[in-house]
Structure formats: C-alpha cells, structure tokens
Tab-separated table of C-alpha atoms and ligand atoms in Angstrom:
chain	number	residue	atom	x	y	z
A	1	UNK	CA	-43.136	52.621	-40.956
A	2	UNK	CA	-41.734	55.800	-42.277
A	3	UNK	CA	-39.892	57.842	-39.945
A	4	UNK	CA	-40.654	61.864	-39.521
A	5	UNK	CA	-37.525	63.794	-41.003
A	6	UNK	CA	-35.535	64.763	-38.325
A	7	UNK	CA	-34.976	68.795	-37.783
A	8	UNK	CA	-31.652	68.009	-35.374
A	9	UNK	CA	-28.515	68.458	-37.468
A	10	UNK	CA	-29.990	70.767	-39.972
A	11	UNK	CA	-27.988	73.870	-40.449
A	12	UNK	CA	-29.172	77.476	-40.574
A	13	UNK	CA	-29.674	77.453	-44.275
A	14	UNK	CA	-31.293	74.091	-44.184
A	15	UNK	CA	-33.841	75.293	-41.819
A	16	UNK	CA	-34.320	78.563	-43.787
A	17	UNK	CA	-35.222	76.608	-46.762
A	18	UNK	CA	-37.398	74.171	-44.849
A	19	UNK	CA	-39.440	77.131	-43.091
A	20	UNK	CA	-39.498	79.109	-46.571
A	21	UNK	CA	-41.307	75.881	-47.923
A	22	UNK	CA	-43.861	76.314	-45.147
A	23	UNK	CA	-44.236	79.667	-46.140
A	24	UNK	CA	-42.574	81.102	-43.202
A	25	UNK	CA	-40.219	83.863	-42.637
A	26	UNK	CA	-36.651	83.424	-41.891
A	27	UNK	CA	-36.472	84.400	-38.522
A	28	UNK	CA	-38.770	81.396	-37.596
A	29	UNK	CA	-35.827	79.410	-38.962
A	30	UNK	CA	-33.619	81.237	-36.525
A	31	UNK	CA	-35.804	80.705	-33.417
A	32	UNK	CA	-35.917	76.954	-34.422
A	33	UNK	CA	-32.273	76.901	-34.807
A	34	UNK	CA	-31.917	78.547	-31.214
A	35	UNK	CA	-34.262	75.867	-29.818
A	36	UNK	CA	-32.019	72.821	-31.396
A	37	UNK	CA	-28.867	73.620	-30.698
A	38	UNK	CA	-28.593	76.671	-27.937
A	39	UNK	CA	-31.647	75.448	-25.687
A	40	UNK	CA	-31.537	71.866	-26.955
A	41	UNK	CA	-35.206	71.475	-27.065
A	42	UNK	CA	-35.887	67.673	-27.055
A	43	UNK	CA	-39.258	68.016	-28.944
A	44	UNK	CA	-41.190	70.566	-31.189
A	45	UNK	CA	-43.386	70.895	-28.445
A	46	UNK	CA	-40.807	72.586	-26.565
A	47	UNK	CA	-40.433	75.327	-28.958
A	48	UNK	CA	-42.977	77.261	-27.664
A	49	UNK	CA	-42.406	80.736	-29.275
A	50	UNK	CA	-43.107	78.989	-32.495
A	51	UNK	CA	-47.061	79.681	-32.933
A	52	UNK	CA	-48.959	76.640	-31.915
A	53	UNK	CA	-50.322	76.028	-35.449
A	54	UNK	CA	-46.665	76.429	-36.911
A	55	UNK	CA	-45.769	73.681	-34.401
A	56	UNK	CA	-48.474	71.402	-35.591
A	57	UNK	CA	-47.617	71.615	-39.084
A	58	UNK	CA	-43.941	70.959	-38.464
A	59	UNK	CA	-44.785	67.973	-36.434
A	60	UNK	CA	-46.945	66.474	-39.244
A	61	UNK	CA	-43.636	65.666	-41.193
A	62	UNK	CA	-40.937	66.497	-38.702
A	63	UNK	CA	-39.522	65.686	-35.308
A	64	UNK	CA	-36.395	66.349	-33.139
A	65	UNK	CA	-34.659	63.334	-32.672
A	66	UNK	CA	-30.908	62.352	-30.890
A	67	UNK	CA	-29.544	58.866	-31.014
A	68	UNK	CA	-31.091	56.285	-28.833
A	69	UNK	CA	-29.175	55.334	-25.799
A	70	UNK	CA	-29.278	51.559	-25.522
A	71	UNK	CA	-26.822	51.258	-22.301
A	72	UNK	CA	-25.037	53.555	-20.050
A	73	UNK	CA	-21.817	52.234	-17.945
A	74	UNK	CA	-20.860	54.111	-14.931
A	75	UNK	CA	-16.823	53.652	-14.059
A	76	UNK	CA	-15.718	54.107	-10.594
A	77	UNK	CA	-14.101	57.220	-11.494
A	78	UNK	CA	-17.475	58.850	-12.515
A	79	UNK	CA	-16.657	58.290	-16.206
A	80	UNK	CA	-19.900	57.377	-17.919
A	81	UNK	CA	-19.870	55.335	-21.428
A	82	UNK	CA	-22.992	55.720	-23.638
A	83	UNK	CA	-23.887	53.224	-26.053
A	84	UNK	CA	-26.243	54.401	-28.860
A	85	UNK	CA	-28.288	52.111	-30.972
A	86	UNK	CA	-28.713	53.879	-34.555
A	87	UNK	CA	-31.652	53.585	-36.748
A	88	UNK	CA	-29.804	50.941	-38.949
A	89	UNK	CA	-28.673	48.743	-35.867
A	90	UNK	CA	-25.133	50.295	-35.866
A	91	UNK	CA	-23.639	50.960	-32.383
A	92	UNK	CA	-21.589	53.864	-31.323
A	93	UNK	CA	-20.069	54.958	-27.982
A	94	UNK	CA	-19.306	58.383	-26.313
A	95	UNK	CA	-17.702	58.959	-22.915
A	96	UNK	CA	-18.612	61.862	-20.416
A	97	UNK	CA	-15.657	62.282	-18.403
A	98	UNK	CA	-15.921	64.596	-15.201
A	99	UNK	CA	-12.782	66.387	-14.247
A	100	UNK	CA	-11.778	68.724	-11.409
A	101	UNK	CA	-12.124	72.021	-13.321
A	102	UNK	CA	-13.982	70.832	-16.429
A	103	UNK	CA	-16.119	68.060	-17.815
A	104	UNK	CA	-15.307	66.363	-21.269
A	105	UNK	CA	-17.356	64.789	-23.778
A	106	UNK	CA	-15.466	62.133	-26.176
A	107	UNK	CA	-17.417	61.796	-29.360
A	108	UNK	CA	-17.468	59.389	-32.448
A	109	UNK	CA	-17.636	60.013	-35.965
A	110	UNK	CA	-17.846	56.730	-37.562
A	111	UNK	CA	-19.636	53.165	-36.301
A	112	UNK	CA	-16.155	51.288	-36.272
A	113	UNK	CA	-13.126	52.570	-37.956
A	114	UNK	CA	-11.451	51.492	-41.291
A	115	UNK	CA	-7.951	52.265	-39.989
A	116	UNK	CA	-7.140	49.028	-38.345
A	117	UNK	CA	-4.505	50.706	-36.131
A	118	UNK	CA	-2.693	47.476	-34.409
A	119	UNK	CA	-3.279	48.692	-30.840
A	120	UNK	CA	-6.892	49.976	-31.147
A	121	UNK	CA	-9.867	48.110	-30.131
A	122	UNK	CA	-12.207	50.132	-32.359
A	123	UNK	CA	-10.276	49.086	-35.529
A	124	UNK	CA	-9.877	45.232	-34.550
A	125	UNK	CA	-13.647	45.432	-34.196
A	126	UNK	CA	-14.166	46.408	-38.146
A	127	UNK	CA	-15.903	49.267	-39.632
A	128	UNK	CA	-19.474	49.863	-40.532
A	129	UNK	CA	-20.216	53.394	-41.779
A	130	UNK	CA	-19.666	57.046	-41.593
A	131	UNK	CA	-21.998	58.787	-39.096
A	132	UNK	CA	-24.473	61.597	-40.155
A	133	UNK	CA	-24.284	65.166	-38.686
A	134	UNK	CA	-27.178	64.553	-36.442
A	135	UNK	CA	-25.831	61.436	-35.140
A	136	UNK	CA	-22.214	63.172	-34.293
A	137	UNK	CA	-24.027	66.506	-32.772
A	138	UNK	CA	-26.659	64.294	-30.853
A	139	UNK	CA	-24.136	62.288	-28.998
A	140	UNK	CA	-23.184	65.636	-27.527
A	141	UNK	CA	-26.711	66.718	-26.937
A	142	UNK	CA	-27.563	63.442	-25.042
A	143	UNK	CA	-24.477	63.650	-22.644
A	144	UNK	CA	-25.014	67.090	-21.961
A	145	UNK	CA	-28.666	66.408	-21.203
A	146	UNK	CA	-27.852	63.518	-19.089
A	147	UNK	CA	-24.740	65.084	-16.782
A	148	UNK	CA	-25.534	66.675	-13.381
A	149	UNK	CA	-26.207	70.261	-13.505
A	150	UNK	CA	-23.301	72.245	-12.618
A	151	UNK	CA	-21.527	75.189	-14.149
A	152	UNK	CA	-18.119	73.609	-15.090
A	153	UNK	CA	-17.071	74.480	-18.429
A	154	UNK	CA	-17.336	71.752	-21.165
A	155	UNK	CA	-14.904	70.448	-23.178
A	156	UNK	CA	-15.154	68.274	-26.330
A	157	UNK	CA	-12.843	65.864	-27.847
A	158	UNK	CA	-13.445	64.195	-31.136
A	159	UNK	CA	-11.618	61.126	-30.022
A	160	UNK	CA	-14.036	58.490	-29.971
A	161	UNK	CA	-14.672	55.752	-32.657
A	162	UNK	CA	-13.618	56.441	-36.195
A	163	UNK	CA	-11.344	58.790	-38.049
A	164	UNK	CA	-13.336	62.384	-38.312
A	165	UNK	CA	-11.392	63.365	-41.576
A	166	UNK	CA	-12.457	60.274	-43.199
A	167	UNK	CA	-16.126	61.694	-42.483
A	168	UNK	CA	-15.354	65.170	-43.401
A	169	UNK	CA	-18.471	66.833	-44.466
A	170	UNK	CA	-20.550	65.252	-41.362
A	171	UNK	CA	-17.637	66.097	-38.880
A	172	UNK	CA	-17.292	69.731	-39.969
A	173	UNK	CA	-21.103	70.306	-40.333
A	174	UNK	CA	-21.332	69.276	-36.838
A	175	UNK	CA	-18.251	71.297	-35.750
A	176	UNK	CA	-19.741	74.488	-37.065
A	177	UNK	CA	-22.950	74.116	-35.020
A	178	UNK	CA	-20.726	73.153	-31.958
A	179	UNK	CA	-18.566	76.369	-32.168
A	180	UNK	CA	-21.525	78.542	-33.300
A	181	UNK	CA	-22.189	81.045	-30.717
A	182	UNK	CA	-25.799	80.811	-31.410
A	183	UNK	CA	-25.553	77.101	-31.381
A	184	UNK	CA	-23.767	74.902	-28.749
A	185	UNK	CA	-21.310	77.876	-28.302
A	186	UNK	CA	-18.201	75.794	-27.577
A	187	UNK	CA	-15.046	77.755	-27.697
A	188	UNK	CA	-12.947	76.532	-30.395
A	189	UNK	CA	-10.426	76.550	-27.664
A	190	UNK	CA	-12.252	73.704	-26.064
A	191	UNK	CA	-12.905	71.748	-28.894
A	192	UNK	CA	-10.396	69.209	-30.096
A	193	UNK	CA	-10.225	67.076	-33.187
A	194	UNK	CA	-7.780	63.898	-33.240
A	195	UNK	CA	-6.777	62.487	-36.501
A	196	UNK	CA	-3.951	60.299	-38.076
A	197	UNK	CA	-3.575	63.077	-40.529
A	198	UNK	CA	-5.548	62.541	-43.703
A	199	UNK	CA	-3.707	65.227	-45.388
A	200	UNK	CA	-6.254	66.375	-48.165
A	201	UNK	CA	-8.916	66.747	-45.425
A	202	UNK	CA	-6.655	68.211	-42.999
A	203	UNK	CA	-5.730	70.840	-45.766
A	204	UNK	CA	-9.407	71.515	-46.081
A	205	UNK	CA	-9.951	72.019	-42.395
A	206	UNK	CA	-7.285	74.715	-42.419
A	207	UNK	CA	-9.178	76.865	-44.700
A	208	UNK	CA	-12.509	76.983	-42.630
A	209	UNK	CA	-13.112	80.100	-40.891
A	210	UNK	CA	-13.409	78.715	-37.426
A	211	UNK	CA	-11.241	75.567	-36.483
A	212	UNK	CA	-10.866	73.399	-33.507
A	213	UNK	CA	-7.477	72.237	-31.668
A	214	UNK	CA	-5.762	69.672	-33.456
A	215	UNK	CA	-4.488	66.405	-32.172
A	216	UNK	CA	-2.291	64.218	-34.205
A	217	UNK	CA	-1.955	60.520	-33.627
A	218	UNK	CA	1.841	59.938	-34.010
A	219	UNK	CA	2.337	57.027	-31.892
A	220	UNK	CA	5.979	56.471	-33.484
A	221	UNK	CA	9.450	57.980	-33.647
A	222	UNK	CA	10.155	56.963	-37.416
A	223	UNK	CA	8.330	56.044	-40.417
A	224	UNK	CA	9.077	52.358	-40.327
A	225	UNK	CA	7.763	51.768	-36.685
A	226	UNK	CA	4.703	53.692	-37.498
A	227	UNK	CA	4.036	51.887	-40.555
A	228	UNK	CA	3.695	48.630	-38.493
A	229	UNK	CA	1.316	50.177	-36.060
A	230	UNK	CA	-0.592	52.355	-38.247
A	231	UNK	CA	-1.125	51.116	-42.200
A	232	UNK	CA	-2.094	54.586	-43.085
A	233	UNK	CA	1.481	55.474	-43.052
A	234	UNK	CA	1.569	54.091	-46.296
A	235	UNK	CA	-0.796	56.857	-47.696
A	236	UNK	CA	0.124	59.744	-45.375
A	237	UNK	CA	3.669	59.641	-43.811
A	238	UNK	CA	4.946	60.820	-40.528
A	239	UNK	CA	6.967	63.743	-41.994
A	240	UNK	CA	4.423	65.022	-43.917
A	241	UNK	CA	1.564	64.718	-41.321
A	242	UNK	CA	4.049	66.763	-39.040
A	243	UNK	CA	4.636	69.457	-41.496
A	244	UNK	CA	0.909	69.815	-42.268
A	245	UNK	CA	0.322	69.941	-38.770
A	246	UNK	CA	2.581	72.734	-38.130
A	247	UNK	CA	0.825	74.811	-40.710
A	248	UNK	CA	-2.594	74.355	-38.950
A	249	UNK	CA	-3.715	77.421	-37.444
A	250	UNK	CA	-4.423	76.499	-33.763
A	251	UNK	CA	-7.243	78.517	-31.927
A	252	UNK	CA	-5.579	81.610	-29.770
A	253	UNK	CA	-2.005	80.478	-30.580
A	254	UNK	CA	-2.178	77.439	-28.895
A	255	UNK	CA	0.110	74.268	-29.930
A	256	UNK	CA	-0.761	71.076	-31.884
A	257	UNK	CA	-0.877	68.043	-29.762
A	258	UNK	CA	1.153	64.783	-30.853
A	259	UNK	CA	-0.492	61.825	-29.344
A	260	UNK	CA	1.656	58.740	-28.421
A	261	UNK	CA	0.469	55.539	-27.218
A	262	UNK	CA	3.256	53.960	-25.388
A	263	UNK	CA	3.421	50.464	-26.237
A	264	UNK	CA	5.478	48.007	-23.465
A	265	UNK	CA	8.553	47.069	-25.396
A	266	UNK	CA	7.348	48.366	-28.688
A	267	UNK	CA	7.831	52.094	-28.703
A	268	UNK	CA	9.095	53.077	-25.200
A	269	UNK	CA	12.648	52.791	-25.114
A	270	UNK	CA	15.229	55.936	-24.428
A	271	UNK	CA	16.280	55.589	-28.102
A	272	UNK	CA	12.970	55.964	-29.144
A	273	UNK	CA	12.349	59.219	-27.084
A	274	UNK	CA	15.519	60.515	-28.449
A	275	UNK	CA	14.584	59.792	-31.654
A	276	UNK	CA	11.126	61.713	-31.279
A	277	UNK	CA	12.977	64.764	-29.927
A	278	UNK	CA	14.989	64.966	-33.251
A	279	UNK	CA	11.702	64.326	-35.100
A	280	UNK	CA	9.998	67.407	-33.428
A	281	UNK	CA	13.159	69.326	-33.289
A	282	UNK	CA	11.998	72.986	-34.255
A	283	UNK	CA	8.248	72.233	-34.332
A	284	UNK	CA	5.849	73.917	-32.012
A	285	UNK	CA	3.898	71.333	-30.293
A	286	UNK	CA	3.343	69.261	-27.333
A	287	UNK	CA	3.646	65.650	-26.926
A	288	UNK	CA	0.611	63.719	-24.844
A	289	UNK	CA	2.071	59.988	-23.981
A	290	UNK	CA	-1.019	57.677	-23.692
A	291	UNK	CA	0.030	54.618	-21.895
A	292	UNK	CA	-1.642	51.744	-23.600
A	293	UNK	CA	-4.959	50.898	-22.474
A	294	UNK	CA	-5.027	47.246	-22.603
A	295	UNK	CA	-7.728	44.663	-23.577
A	296	UNK	CA	-7.697	41.158	-24.364
A	297	UNK	CA	-7.686	41.523	-28.083
A	298	UNK	CA	-5.123	44.248	-28.242
A	299	UNK	CA	-1.712	42.203	-28.929
A	300	UNK	CA	0.369	44.790	-26.980
A	301	UNK	CA	1.343	44.976	-23.312
A	302	UNK	CA	1.231	48.703	-21.512
A	303	UNK	CA	4.719	50.150	-20.624
A	304	UNK	CA	6.089	49.874	-17.203
A	305	UNK	CA	5.791	53.431	-15.064
A	306	UNK	CA	9.529	53.511	-15.063
A	307	UNK	CA	9.453	53.386	-18.978
A	308	UNK	CA	7.070	56.071	-19.043
A	309	UNK	CA	9.091	58.025	-16.693
A	310	UNK	CA	12.330	58.028	-18.268
A	311	UNK	CA	10.717	58.732	-21.845
A	312	UNK	CA	8.941	61.607	-20.547
A	313	UNK	CA	12.292	62.909	-19.149
A	314	UNK	CA	13.995	62.738	-22.229
A	315	UNK	CA	11.266	64.572	-24.433
A	316	UNK	CA	11.344	67.366	-21.539
A	317	UNK	CA	15.221	67.484	-21.463
A	318	UNK	CA	15.000	67.773	-25.164
A	319	UNK	CA	12.745	71.140	-24.402
A	320	UNK	CA	9.748	69.207	-25.737
A	321	UNK	CA	6.726	69.971	-24.096
A	322	UNK	CA	5.109	66.640	-22.686
A	323	UNK	CA	2.317	65.053	-20.455
A	324	UNK	CA	0.906	61.709	-19.571
A	325	UNK	CA	-2.683	60.980	-19.993
A	326	UNK	CA	-4.412	59.571	-16.992
A	327	UNK	CA	-6.731	56.658	-18.087
A	328	UNK	CA	-10.285	57.236	-17.405
A	329	UNK	CA	-13.107	54.654	-17.341
A	330	UNK	CA	-10.750	51.548	-18.121
A	331	UNK	CA	-12.929	49.437	-16.039
A	332	UNK	CA	-15.740	50.084	-18.239
A	333	UNK	CA	-13.637	49.803	-21.596
A	334	UNK	CA	-14.354	53.556	-21.949
A	335	UNK	CA	-10.666	54.643	-22.210
A	336	UNK	CA	-8.718	55.411	-25.315
A	337	UNK	CA	-8.851	52.861	-27.866
A	338	UNK	CA	-11.254	50.580	-25.786
A	339	UNK	CA	-14.483	51.611	-27.830
A	340	UNK	CA	-15.874	49.038	-29.877
A	341	UNK	CA	-18.627	47.994	-32.204
A	342	UNK	CA	-19.431	44.636	-30.669
A	343	UNK	CA	-21.852	44.914	-27.412
A	344	UNK	CA	-21.295	41.183	-26.349
A	345	UNK	CA	-18.011	42.206	-25.010
A	346	UNK	CA	-19.163	45.151	-22.813
A	347	UNK	CA	-19.572	45.038	-19.296
A	348	UNK	CA	-22.985	44.606	-17.711
A	349	UNK	CA	-24.798	48.222	-17.660
A	350	UNK	CA	-25.650	49.782	-14.513
A	351	UNK	CA	-28.759	51.597	-13.463
A	352	UNK	CA	-28.360	55.389	-13.353
B	401	SAH	N1	-8.885	57.951	-35.556
B	401	SAH	C1	-8.566	59.435	-34.827
B	401	SAH	C2	-9.501	59.529	-33.659
B	401	SAH	C3	-9.626	58.484	-32.621
B	401	SAH	S1	-8.710	59.266	-31.290
B	401	SAH	C4	-7.115	59.187	-34.242
B	401	SAH	O1	-6.600	58.116	-34.353
B	401	SAH	O2	-6.626	60.219	-33.788
B	401	SAH	C5	-8.570	57.732	-30.172
B	401	SAH	C6	-6.970	57.970	-29.576
B	401	SAH	O3	-6.844	57.097	-28.908
B	401	SAH	C7	-6.040	58.126	-30.699
B	401	SAH	O4	-4.973	58.898	-30.490
B	401	SAH	C8	-5.567	56.671	-30.675
B	401	SAH	O5	-4.436	56.141	-31.335
B	401	SAH	C9	-5.641	56.274	-29.031
B	401	SAH	N2	-5.447	54.611	-28.758
B	401	SAH	C10	-6.132	53.941	-29.794
B	401	SAH	N3	-6.249	52.737	-28.992
B	401	SAH	C11	-5.416	52.909	-27.660
B	401	SAH	C12	-5.100	52.181	-26.728
B	401	SAH	N4	-5.313	50.745	-26.641
B	401	SAH	N5	-4.686	52.566	-25.455
B	401	SAH	C13	-4.572	54.009	-25.549
B	401	SAH	N6	-4.730	54.781	-26.697
B	401	SAH	C14	-5.251	54.301	-27.736
C-alpha cells in the first residue's frame, strides 16, 4: 500500500511549494505550518481555517503523521519511556521526565548509534539508520500530546539514541522548527544538543542563526583514556573538541556543559579529577557528572558515592562549576545510555 505523503516535518518553504502546486497562496502554507507545529494538529481535518474543499484536496495525497507508539513504560519516579516503531520496522525511544519546575523531553536522532562508546547500551545494540526530520520532531509532538496538562515550561534535550551531528541536516531542520516562534516556540536556552564533538558539523552548527545549548560528551580527562572509552577520539581529539566547544556561541551567554560519565575504578580517581581541572583550566564551562547507569551488557560498574563526592569536591576547589546528574527512569532502562534497539530486553509495558 502506498502511503500518503507526510506534511509533518516540512518546513515553511516546502509547504509553500506544495501549496503553490495546488494553486494556493503562501498564506495558506503559513496556516498549515501553524497547525502542524504551533497547534500540533494531528490531522488535516483539524485545520479548520483551511476551506473544506482545500482540506479534501490536500488529504487526497497527504496526511499528518507522527511516529507510532508501540509501548509506553512508566517509572516509579514518573519518567515515561516511549518506544516507537517506524515505517521500516526500526525502533527508537524517547523519554518524558517530569521535574519540579520543568518537564524535559529526551529525543533520539538515529535508530541505534554507530559510535560504540564502551559504556553505552545504545552503541552496544548496533546502528540502523539516521532518522528523518519528521521522525525527530514527531517524538516531541507525541510526548507533548501525551503529557498531563500543566503549564510548566518544556525543556528538550537531544540526548537519546544516536549522535545528532552525524545526522546533521535532519537534526538541524528539526531544531529550526522547534525553536521557531511560530513553530514549537521552544526557547534556545531550553534546548540542548549533546554530542561527542563531530568537528566539521559542530563548526557548521555555530553558523546557524539560532542555536541550541551545547553539551559535550567528554567522559575522560586525557586522550588515552578517552580513546579507550570512545573510539571517535581517533577522529576528533579531546583537546580540539574542547577548543571548538569554547568557540560555540551559547544562547544568552550561558556555558557549554561537559558531560562526564563516572565509571567505578576507571575514570573516577582524585588524580583524574585533578587532570580534568587542568584540562579545563581557562575554559568557560560546567561539568555534569553522570554516575554510570548500569545494565547487564555494560562492562563497567557505577562509582561509589564517596568517589563521586571526592571528584566533585576537587573540581569545585579547582574553580570548575560542577553538578551531578540524578538518574531518572533507571527501573525502566530510560536513564542516560540505557536506550537501545532491542525490544526483547525492555521491561514489560504498563497501561496508561
Ligand atoms: N551521541 C550523543 C548524544 C547521546 S547523549 C552524545 O554522546 O553526546 C547521551 C548521554 O548519556 C551522553 O553523554 C552519553 O555519554 C551518556 N551515557 C551513555 N551511556 C551511559 C550510561 N551507561 N550511564 C550514564 N550515562 C551514559
């Protein structure tokens, strides 16, 4: 069966071209844009300020489609993990994380991940393909529509499956619509892209007129250790990545975040902490320590609470701003690095 072509994911210009092809003026395209991203209509039928005849003509060849939810798992801490099945059978995950003063959506940009970081379940599960713009943006639409109604601000992190800067075009197309005031209207300050630092793509992102916050997956205090944990270090080295991150224009003068997964007995000693202070000396940035979220397939252990405390203290005494990330949704494998392709390993879904 041939699928109708999806309106969701098209940018202004693509919509204008499409409407022009139907002999319609540009303002009709703008109305559709607003329905798709500002009001997040789930069907053409809902676009009630388009004349009925036009809606029917549109619907003959097009539809509004979001990714299909296959399972929803709810954590005891309120975190909800969404498992989506895409048209070709690829599966991806997104996470809804309710917090005290905000609610966060964590989205994926690839089905699986080719980077194979030693401690990350996504990489261990393999790589399937890049996501399309509508598949990236659609995760946000689905999670927002599913969330209980309240007025807490949204925060979006591109920290799910995959490396966003290896899927540059589709990711940036989604970012533009997310940050567009006439689109999802997410403030750039409330949107964070996390990357290992794919340098040519990072340079390109810096040139975008509107950019999100930046988080860099550092995870080591020197090149040799980072190489052991993250094969990408061979292509894009730790010092070059930090240098590029320092030039990245963070929204509203904020600071770049350096993520550091803390692995028990591997990168968590006081000597590593002191080395990290030296590595970041003179840089503007904050370190986010992420105690390893374990899984049976991950060949590392979490650090002790004492090791994290001591690490944290050395950084802050070294004038490095530091925070420790609290794990969310660990019981449903929704925490950082626990998203993966294989559905067999996922816990049983719960009704919601
Ligand atoms: N590829 C991008 C986007 C994924 S972000 C990146 O690496 O930045 C996911 C974050 O969770 C990264 O900082 C990643 O290194 C971290 N992470 C991966 N596995 C983890 C684990 N088992 N426990 C805690 N954090 C993990």
